[in-house]
Tab-separated table of N, CA and C in Angstrom:
chain	number	residue	atom	x	y	z
A	1	MET	N	-27.292	-32.025	-18.996
A	1	MET	CA	-26.893	-30.946	-19.876
A	1	MET	C	-25.363	-30.899	-19.928
A	2	PRO	N	-24.770	-30.890	-21.094
A	2	PRO	CA	-23.310	-30.888	-21.210
A	2	PRO	C	-22.731	-29.527	-20.822
A	3	ILE	N	-21.543	-29.574	-20.250
A	3	ILE	CA	-20.844	-28.348	-19.854
A	3	ILE	C	-20.003	-27.866	-21.031
A	4	GLU	N	-20.092	-26.588	-21.319
A	4	GLU	CA	-19.307	-26.004	-22.405
A	4	GLU	C	-17.836	-26.014	-21.999
A	5	LEU	N	-16.975	-26.442	-22.877
A	5	LEU	CA	-15.552	-26.513	-22.572
A	5	LEU	C	-14.926	-25.135	-22.731
A	6	ILE	N	-14.188	-24.742	-21.714
A	6	ILE	CA	-13.492	-23.459	-21.747
A	6	ILE	C	-12.089	-23.644	-21.201
A	7	ASN	N	-11.264	-22.642	-21.399
A	7	ASN	CA	-9.873	-22.711	-20.957
A	7	ASN	C	-9.682	-21.980	-19.634
A	8	CYS	N	-8.726	-22.461	-18.860
A	8	CYS	CA	-8.366	-21.852	-17.585
A	8	CYS	C	-7.768	-20.470	-17.835
A	9	GLY	N	-8.146	-19.507	-16.999
A	9	GLY	CA	-7.603	-18.156	-17.112
A	9	GLY	C	-6.120	-18.081	-16.782
A	10	GLY	N	-5.593	-19.085	-16.071
A	10	GLY	CA	-4.179	-19.087	-15.707
A	10	GLY	C	-3.308	-19.887	-16.662
A	11	CYS	N	-3.582	-21.194	-16.762
A	11	CYS	CA	-2.718	-22.068	-17.561
A	11	CYS	C	-3.146	-22.168	-19.013
A	12	LYS	N	-4.340	-21.702	-19.337
A	12	LYS	CA	-4.905	-21.696	-20.688
A	12	LYS	C	-5.293	-23.091	-21.195
A	13	LYS	N	-5.161	-24.104	-20.347
A	13	LYS	CA	-5.552	-25.454	-20.744
A	13	LYS	C	-7.056	-25.629	-20.571
A	14	ARG	N	-7.608	-26.557	-21.331
A	14	ARG	CA	-9.035	-26.822	-21.301
A	14	ARG	C	-9.457	-27.328	-19.921
A	15	ILE	N	-10.556	-26.791	-19.413
A	15	ILE	CA	-11.123	-27.226	-18.138
A	15	ILE	C	-12.085	-28.377	-18.427
A	16	THR	N	-11.905	-29.454	-17.710
A	16	THR	CA	-12.718	-30.644	-17.957
A	16	THR	C	-13.966	-30.650	-17.086
A	17	GLU	N	-14.932	-31.441	-17.501
A	17	GLU	CA	-16.168	-31.588	-16.735
A	17	GLU	C	-15.873	-32.175	-15.362
A	18	ASP	N	-14.907	-33.086	-15.298
A	18	ASP	CA	-14.518	-33.689	-14.024
A	18	ASP	C	-13.957	-32.633	-13.062
A	19	GLU	N	-13.161	-31.695	-13.570
A	19	GLU	CA	-12.607	-30.634	-12.717
A	19	GLU	C	-13.710	-29.738	-12.169
A	20	VAL	N	-14.744	-29.516	-12.944
A	20	VAL	CA	-15.872	-28.705	-12.495
A	20	VAL	C	-16.656	-29.444	-11.414
A	21	THR	N	-16.952	-30.716	-11.646
A	21	THR	CA	-17.777	-31.468	-10.698
A	21	THR	C	-17.031	-31.781	-9.403
A	22	THR	N	-15.698	-31.805	-9.433
A	22	THR	CA	-14.931	-32.082	-8.210
A	22	THR	C	-14.434	-30.795	-7.548
A	23	ASP	N	-15.003	-29.657	-7.949
A	23	ASP	CA	-14.721	-28.368	-7.318
A	23	ASP	C	-13.245	-27.976	-7.380
A	24	GLN	N	-12.607	-28.203	-8.519
A	24	GLN	CA	-11.205	-27.832	-8.703
A	24	GLN	C	-11.046	-26.499	-9.425
A	25	VAL	N	-12.179	-25.880	-9.762
A	25	VAL	CA	-12.133	-24.615	-10.494
A	25	VAL	C	-12.960	-23.567	-9.764
A	26	VAL	N	-12.714	-22.315	-10.108
A	26	VAL	CA	-13.435	-21.196	-9.502
A	26	VAL	C	-13.652	-20.127	-10.573
A	27	SER	N	-14.744	-19.387	-10.449
A	27	SER	CA	-15.021	-18.277	-11.351
A	27	SER	C	-14.418	-17.015	-10.749
A	28	LEU	N	-13.632	-16.332	-11.544
A	28	LEU	CA	-12.922	-15.147	-11.065
A	28	LEU	C	-12.701	-14.185	-12.221
A	29	LEU	N	-13.092	-12.941	-12.062
A	29	LEU	CA	-12.922	-11.896	-13.068
A	29	LEU	C	-13.510	-12.319	-14.414
A	30	ASN	N	-14.715	-12.874	-14.356
A	30	ASN	CA	-15.461	-13.309	-15.541
A	30	ASN	C	-14.760	-14.412	-16.332
A	31	ARG	N	-13.922	-15.188	-15.654
A	31	ARG	CA	-13.251	-16.324	-16.284
A	31	ARG	C	-13.273	-17.492	-15.308
A	32	ILE	N	-13.011	-18.679	-15.811
A	32	ILE	CA	-12.910	-19.863	-14.980
A	32	ILE	C	-11.430	-20.202	-14.836
A	33	TRP	N	-11.017	-20.514	-13.617
A	33	TRP	CA	-9.611	-20.792	-13.322
A	33	TRP	C	-9.503	-22.102	-12.544
A	34	HIS	N	-8.437	-22.860	-12.797
A	34	HIS	CA	-8.087	-23.924	-11.868
A	34	HIS	C	-7.677	-23.219	-10.577
A	35	LYS	N	-8.097	-23.733	-9.432
A	35	LYS	CA	-7.788	-23.070	-8.165
A	35	LYS	C	-6.285	-22.889	-7.959
A	36	ASP	N	-5.489	-23.831	-8.429
A	36	ASP	CA	-4.037	-23.760	-8.253
A	36	ASP	C	-3.356	-22.819	-9.243
A	37	HIS	N	-4.095	-22.282	-10.192
A	37	HIS	CA	-3.488	-21.452	-11.239
A	37	HIS	C	-3.825	-19.975	-11.110
A	38	ILE	N	-4.406	-19.588	-9.984
A	38	ILE	CA	-4.703	-18.173	-9.756
A	38	ILE	C	-3.441	-17.533	-9.191
A	39	SER	N	-2.758	-16.756	-10.007
A	39	SER	CA	-1.512	-16.127	-9.570
A	39	SER	C	-1.578	-14.622	-9.775
A	40	CYS	N	-0.811	-13.917	-8.980
A	40	CYS	CA	-0.778	-12.455	-9.011
A	40	CYS	C	-0.083	-11.966	-10.284
A	41	VAL	N	-0.687	-11.010	-10.941
A	41	VAL	CA	-0.124	-10.451	-12.163
A	41	VAL	C	1.199	-9.722	-11.898
A	42	TYR	N	1.401	-9.246	-10.679
A	42	TYR	CA	2.623	-8.513	-10.347
A	42	TYR	C	3.743	-9.428	-9.868
A	43	CYS	N	3.511	-10.144	-8.765
A	43	CYS	CA	4.588	-10.952	-8.160
A	43	CYS	C	4.628	-12.383	-8.670
A	44	LYS	N	3.605	-12.795	-9.414
A	44	LYS	CA	3.519	-14.129	-10.022
A	44	LYS	C	3.305	-15.255	-9.015
A	45	LEU	N	3.131	-14.945	-7.727
A	45	LEU	CA	2.897	-15.977	-6.733
A	45	LEU	C	1.445	-16.430	-6.779
A	46	THR	N	1.210	-17.699	-6.429
A	46	THR	CA	-0.140	-18.242	-6.379
A	46	THR	C	-0.931	-17.561	-5.264
A	47	ILE	N	-2.152	-17.173	-5.572
A	47	ILE	CA	-3.027	-16.556	-4.584
A	47	ILE	C	-3.851	-17.677	-3.962
A	48	SER	N	-3.453	-18.080	-2.779
A	48	SER	CA	-4.110	-19.226	-2.151
A	48	SER	C	-4.998	-18.823	-0.975
A	49	ASP	N	-4.929	-17.574	-0.546
A	49	ASP	CA	-5.713	-17.165	0.620
A	49	ASP	C	-7.103	-16.636	0.259
A	50	GLY	N	-7.432	-16.598	-1.022
A	50	GLY	CA	-8.744	-16.135	-1.449
A	50	GLY	C	-8.898	-14.635	-1.535
A	51	ARG	N	-7.860	-13.882	-1.138
A	51	ARG	CA	-7.928	-12.411	-1.220
A	51	ARG	C	-7.283	-11.987	-2.535
A	52	PHE	N	-8.100	-11.606	-3.480
A	52	PHE	CA	-7.593	-11.170	-4.772
A	52	PHE	C	-8.338	-9.923	-5.202
A	53	PHE	N	-7.712	-9.173	-6.070
A	53	PHE	CA	-8.275	-7.910	-6.543
A	53	PHE	C	-8.036	-7.792	-8.038
A	54	LYS	N	-8.889	-7.063	-8.704
A	54	LYS	CA	-8.678	-6.791	-10.126
A	54	LYS	C	-7.444	-5.904	-10.247
A	55	SER	N	-6.503	-6.298	-11.073
A	55	SER	CA	-5.277	-5.506	-11.186
A	55	SER	C	-5.485	-4.304	-12.095
A	56	ALA	N	-4.668	-3.308	-11.884
A	56	ALA	CA	-4.741	-2.102	-12.700
A	56	ALA	C	-4.078	-2.300	-14.056
A	57	VAL	N	-3.136	-3.223	-14.160
A	57	VAL	CA	-2.412	-3.422	-15.418
A	57	VAL	C	-3.138	-4.340	-16.382
A	58	ASP	N	-3.955	-5.264	-15.865
A	58	ASP	CA	-4.703	-6.197	-16.712
A	58	ASP	C	-5.987	-6.576	-15.971
A	59	PRO	N	-7.121	-6.007	-16.350
A	59	PRO	CA	-8.361	-6.259	-15.619
A	59	PRO	C	-8.842	-7.716	-15.678
A	60	MET	N	-8.237	-8.520	-16.519
A	60	MET	CA	-8.592	-9.940	-16.600
A	60	MET	C	-7.696	-10.809	-15.726
A	61	ARG	N	-6.709	-10.192	-15.049
A	61	ARG	CA	-5.777	-10.937	-14.195
A	61	ARG	C	-5.846	-10.374	-12.779
A	62	PRO	N	-5.811	-11.252	-11.780
A	62	PRO	CA	-5.907	-10.790	-10.389
A	62	PRO	C	-4.566	-10.325	-9.828
A	63	SER	N	-4.642	-9.565	-8.752
A	63	SER	CA	-3.444	-9.243	-7.977
A	63	SER	C	-3.687	-9.719	-6.550
A	64	CYS	N	-2.615	-10.079	-5.861
A	64	CYS	CA	-2.727	-10.515	-4.474
A	64	CYS	C	-2.919	-9.282	-3.584
A	65	TYR	N	-3.260	-9.531	-2.335
A	65	TYR	CA	-3.515	-8.433	-1.402
A	65	TYR	C	-2.299	-7.518	-1.258
A	66	ALA	N	-1.126	-8.109	-1.048
A	66	ALA	CA	0.087	-7.306	-0.834
A	66	ALA	C	0.391	-6.422	-2.042
A	67	CYS	N	0.314	-6.971	-3.242
A	67	CYS	CA	0.593	-6.178	-4.442
A	67	CYS	C	-0.495	-5.140	-4.690
A	68	HIS	N	-1.736	-5.479	-4.354
A	68	HIS	CA	-2.821	-4.512	-4.486
A	68	HIS	C	-2.556	-3.293	-3.602
A	69	ILE	N	-2.162	-3.542	-2.363
A	69	ILE	CA	-1.856	-2.443	-1.444
A	69	ILE	C	-0.682	-1.623	-1.974
A	70	GLN	N	0.376	-2.300	-2.421
A	70	GLN	CA	1.567	-1.605	-2.915
A	70	GLN	C	1.259	-0.729	-4.131
A	71	THR	N	0.343	-1.175	-4.983
A	71	THR	CA	0.082	-0.452	-6.233
A	71	THR	C	-1.070	0.539	-6.164
A	72	THR	N	-1.844	0.517	-5.081
A	72	THR	CA	-3.006	1.410	-5.027
A	72	THR	C	-2.985	2.403	-3.864
A	73	HIS	N	-2.048	2.264	-2.942
A	73	HIS	CA	-1.982	3.175	-1.795
A	73	HIS	C	-0.710	4.018	-1.877
A	74	PRO	N	-0.805	5.301	-1.530
A	74	PRO	CA	0.382	6.156	-1.574
A	74	PRO	C	1.413	5.740	-0.523
A	75	ALA	N	2.664	6.011	-0.810
A	75	ALA	CA	3.753	5.628	0.092
A	75	ALA	C	4.048	6.715	1.112
A	76	CYS	N	4.458	6.277	2.292
A	76	CYS	CA	4.893	7.170	3.363
A	76	CYS	C	6.269	7.729	3.003
A	77	VAL	N	6.474	9.017	3.220
A	77	VAL	CA	7.772	9.645	2.952
A	77	VAL	C	8.841	9.111	3.900
A	78	GLY	N	8.442	8.763	5.124
A	78	GLY	CA	9.403	8.310	6.130
A	78	GLY	C	9.952	6.920	5.899
A	79	CYS	N	9.091	5.967	5.510
A	79	CYS	CA	9.533	4.567	5.408
A	79	CYS	C	9.315	3.957	4.031
A	80	SER	N	8.639	4.643	3.145
A	80	SER	CA	8.340	4.193	1.776
A	80	SER	C	7.311	3.072	1.691
A	81	LEU	N	6.711	2.676	2.799
A	81	LEU	CA	5.656	1.664	2.772
A	81	LEU	C	4.312	2.339	2.540
A	82	PRO	N	3.332	1.615	2.004
A	82	PRO	CA	2.040	2.240	1.734
A	82	PRO	C	1.311	2.656	3.009
A	83	VAL	N	0.615	3.776	2.921
A	83	VAL	CA	-0.219	4.243	4.026
A	83	VAL	C	-1.612	3.682	3.756
A	84	ILE	N	-2.036	2.748	4.604
A	84	ILE	CA	-3.283	2.038	4.366
A	84	ILE	C	-4.458	2.710	5.055
A	85	GLU	N	-4.301	3.071	6.300
A	85	GLU	CA	-5.430	3.646	7.025
A	85	GLU	C	-5.246	5.152	7.200
A	86	ARG	N	-4.766	5.584	8.349
A	86	ARG	CA	-4.600	7.012	8.616
A	86	ARG	C	-3.150	7.421	8.428
A	87	GLY	N	-2.995	8.636	7.992
A	87	GLY	CA	-1.661	9.200	7.873
A	87	GLY	C	-1.711	10.682	8.170
A	88	LEU	N	-0.547	11.297	8.169
A	88	LEU	CA	-0.445	12.742	8.379
A	88	LEU	C	0.119	13.379	7.114
A	89	VAL	N	-0.398	14.527	6.780
A	89	VAL	CA	0.115	15.278	5.639
A	89	VAL	C	0.742	16.550	6.169
A	90	ALA	N	1.997	16.755	5.820
A	90	ALA	CA	2.704	17.974	6.207
A	90	ALA	C	3.488	18.471	5.008
A	91	PHE	N	3.303	19.719	4.658
A	91	PHE	CA	3.957	20.324	3.496
A	91	PHE	C	3.741	19.482	2.245
A	92	GLY	N	2.545	18.917	2.121
A	92	GLY	CA	2.202	18.142	0.940
A	92	GLY	C	2.812	16.751	0.899
A	93	ARG	N	3.412	16.304	1.989
A	93	ARG	CA	4.033	14.973	2.047
A	93	ARG	C	3.266	14.101	3.033
A	94	LEU	N	3.087	12.824	2.686
A	94	LEU	CA	2.303	11.894	3.488
A	94	LEU	C	3.204	11.025	4.366
A	95	PHE	N	2.808	10.872	5.634
A	95	PHE	CA	3.562	10.072	6.605
A	95	PHE	C	2.617	9.133	7.342
A	96	HIS	N	3.127	7.952	7.771
A	96	HIS	CA	2.441	7.182	8.805
A	96	HIS	C	2.548	8.010	10.085
A	97	ILE	N	1.621	7.847	10.984
A	97	ILE	CA	1.669	8.584	12.247
A	97	ILE	C	2.969	8.281	12.989
A	98	ASP	N	3.393	7.015	12.991
A	98	ASP	CA	4.622	6.622	13.689
A	98	ASP	C	5.896	7.048	12.958
A	99	CYS	N	5.794	7.393	11.690
A	99	CYS	CA	6.979	7.815	10.919
A	99	CYS	C	7.192	9.321	10.950
A	100	PHE	N	6.262	10.040	11.546
A	100	PHE	CA	6.364	11.488	11.625
A	100	PHE	C	7.251	11.810	12.824
A	101	ARG	N	8.578	11.890	12.583
A	101	ARG	CA	9.567	11.968	13.658
A	101	ARG	C	10.510	13.154	13.484
A	102	CYS	N	11.035	13.589	14.604
A	102	CYS	CA	12.021	14.663	14.624
A	102	CYS	C	13.326	14.152	14.012
A	103	ALA	N	13.938	14.950	13.156
A	103	ALA	CA	15.178	14.561	12.485
A	103	ALA	C	16.362	14.491	13.449
A	104	ILE	N	16.280	15.123	14.604
A	104	ILE	CA	17.395	15.120	15.557
A	104	ILE	C	17.236	14.032	16.612
A	105	CYS	N	16.133	14.017	17.328
A	105	CYS	CA	15.961	13.057	18.434
A	105	CYS	C	15.242	11.777	18.016
A	106	ASN	N	14.646	11.780	16.845
A	106	ASN	CA	13.934	10.629	16.288
A	106	ASN	C	12.672	10.259	17.067
A	107	ARG	N	12.192	11.142	17.927
A	107	ARG	CA	10.936	10.886	18.635
A	107	ARG	C	9.756	11.238	17.732
A	108	THR	N	8.676	10.484	17.880
A	108	THR	CA	7.468	10.777	17.126
A	108	THR	C	6.930	12.134	17.560
A	109	ILE	N	6.555	12.954	16.589
A	109	ILE	CA	5.986	14.262	16.874
A	109	ILE	C	4.478	14.069	17.047
A	110	PRO	N	3.930	14.417	18.219
A	110	PRO	CA	2.490	14.212	18.468
A	110	PRO	C	1.629	14.933	17.436
A	111	GLN	N	0.499	14.324	17.117
A	111	GLN	CA	-0.397	14.869	16.089
A	111	GLN	C	-0.886	16.274	16.391
A	112	ARG	N	-1.199	16.565	17.612
A	112	ARG	CA	-1.795	17.847	17.957
A	112	ARG	C	-0.758	18.930	18.243
A	113	LYS	N	0.492	18.562	18.172
A	113	LYS	CA	1.553	19.513	18.474
A	113	LYS	C	2.125	20.060	17.168
A	114	GLY	N	2.516	21.307	17.185
A	114	GLY	CA	3.133	21.884	16.006
A	114	GLY	C	4.518	21.303	15.777
A	115	PHE	N	5.077	21.590	14.639
A	115	PHE	CA	6.405	21.119	14.303
A	115	PHE	C	7.074	22.157	13.415
A	116	TYR	N	8.336	21.970	13.201
A	116	TYR	CA	9.105	22.852	12.329
A	116	TYR	C	9.685	22.031	11.196
A	117	GLU	N	9.851	22.687	10.041
A	117	GLU	CA	10.419	22.026	8.873
A	117	GLU	C	11.523	22.901	8.305
A	118	ARG	N	12.589	22.262	7.907
A	118	ARG	CA	13.682	22.973	7.248
A	118	ARG	C	14.369	22.015	6.295
A	119	ASP	N	14.476	22.407	5.052
A	119	ASP	CA	15.108	21.578	4.022
A	119	ASP	C	14.527	20.166	4.009
A	120	LEU	N	13.205	20.081	4.103
A	120	LEU	CA	12.454	18.824	4.092
A	120	LEU	C	12.704	17.945	5.313
A	121	MET	N	13.304	18.497	6.355
A	121	MET	CA	13.528	17.770	7.607
A	121	MET	C	12.548	18.306	8.639
A	122	LEU	N	12.027	17.419	9.489
A	122	LEU	CA	11.053	17.791	10.510
A	122	LEU	C	11.723	17.883	11.874
A	123	TYR	N	11.264	18.816	12.699
A	123	TYR	CA	11.829	19.009	14.042
A	123	TYR	C	10.705	19.248	15.030
A	124	ASP	N	10.830	18.652	16.217
A	124	ASP	CA	9.870	18.962	17.272
A	124	ASP	C	10.279	20.289	17.913
A	125	ASP	N	9.438	20.827	18.808
A	125	ASP	CA	9.690	22.135	19.422
A	125	ASP	C	11.015	22.183	20.184
A	126	VAL	N	11.299	21.153	20.966
A	126	VAL	CA	12.501	21.146	21.804
A	126	VAL	C	13.763	21.161	20.945
A	127	CYS	N	13.856	20.267	19.985
A	127	CYS	CA	15.057	20.202	19.144
A	127	CYS	C	15.208	21.449	18.290
A	128	TYR	N	14.097	21.977	17.831
A	128	TYR	CA	14.156	23.203	17.046
A	128	TYR	C	14.747	24.336	17.875
A	129	MET	N	14.249	24.510	19.090
A	129	MET	CA	14.719	25.601	19.943
A	129	MET	C	16.187	25.414	20.332
A	130	MET	N	16.620	24.193	20.552
A	130	MET	CA	17.991	23.937	20.993
A	130	MET	C	19.010	23.979	19.860
A	131	TYR	N	18.651	23.468	18.682
A	131	TYR	CA	19.655	23.260	17.643
A	131	TYR	C	19.447	24.055	16.352
A	132	ILE	N	18.242	24.454	16.052
A	132	ILE	CA	17.961	25.018	14.735
A	132	ILE	C	17.593	26.490	14.762
A	133	LYS	N	16.937	26.946	15.805
A	133	LYS	CA	16.323	28.264	15.850
A	133	LYS	C	17.246	29.395	15.410
A	134	ASP	N	18.447	29.440	15.918
A	134	ASP	CA	19.336	30.561	15.634
A	134	ASP	C	20.226	30.356	14.412
A	135	SER	N	20.050	29.263	13.709
A	135	SER	CA	20.861	29.029	12.511
A	135	SER	C	20.288	29.839	11.348
A	136	PRO	N	21.087	30.075	10.293
A	136	PRO	CA	20.582	30.839	9.133
A	136	PRO	C	19.383	30.130	8.491
A	137	ASN	N	18.560	30.882	7.776
A	137	ASN	CA	17.386	30.373	7.079
A	137	ASN	C	16.444	29.620	8.023
A	138	PRO	N	15.798	30.300	8.943
A	138	PRO	CA	14.919	29.613	9.895
A	138	PRO	C	13.806	28.837	9.178
A	139	PRO	N	13.480	27.659	9.716
A	139	PRO	CA	12.431	26.844	9.089
A	139	PRO	C	11.047	27.418	9.321
A	140	MET	N	10.093	26.948	8.539
A	140	MET	CA	8.707	27.373	8.678
A	140	MET	C	7.998	26.457	9.667
A	141	ARG	N	7.083	27.004	10.428
A	141	ARG	CA	6.258	26.207	11.341
A	141	ARG	C	4.915	25.968	10.646
A	142	SER	N	4.404	24.739	10.777
A	142	SER	CA	3.149	24.424	10.097
A	142	SER	C	2.315	23.477	10.928
A	143	PRO	N	1.007	23.644	10.899
A	143	PRO	CA	0.131	22.649	11.543
A	143	PRO	C	0.038	21.414	10.653
A	144	MET	N	-0.278	20.279	11.245
A	144	MET	CA	-0.436	19.051	10.497
A	144	MET	C	-1.897	18.882	10.121
A	145	SER	N	-2.135	18.077	9.090
A	145	SER	CA	-3.503	17.708	8.752
A	145	SER	C	-3.587	16.196	8.675
A	146	ASN	N	-4.695	15.628	9.092
A	146	ASN	CA	-4.910	14.185	9.009
A	146	ASN	C	-5.353	13.831	7.618
A	147	ASN	N	-4.872	12.693	7.139
A	147	ASN	CA	-5.270	12.203	5.820
A	147	ASN	C	-6.408	11.237	5.964
């Protein structure tokens, strides 16, 4: 039975019967692609590790794992990297657990411990009591919530 000729989803060139029989092509997102022509719609790099996702900008083009994470996960306020698994939400802002730090001592504020906020800056109990408590416009204290 003859194979219907179709074009590669990446390079747009005709896929040959020889390329099909020698396993040089793959079916991806309802199209046939030369294995070497599967590239990320965002960063344009070849996706060679087999981890690809349907992109949000073009459902017929794949995105690599890194770009998928960058475009589908919210960013941490502390480091601007995507929060993939667990995070903390405080005053409507999302943080990695390790990025939830006191603005003065830079120590991570434990999840179960309260914290203080002032002008979008976070403070642990010790630094708040030593440096912030008696200053004008006292900050609000808030419990954290897990995301």
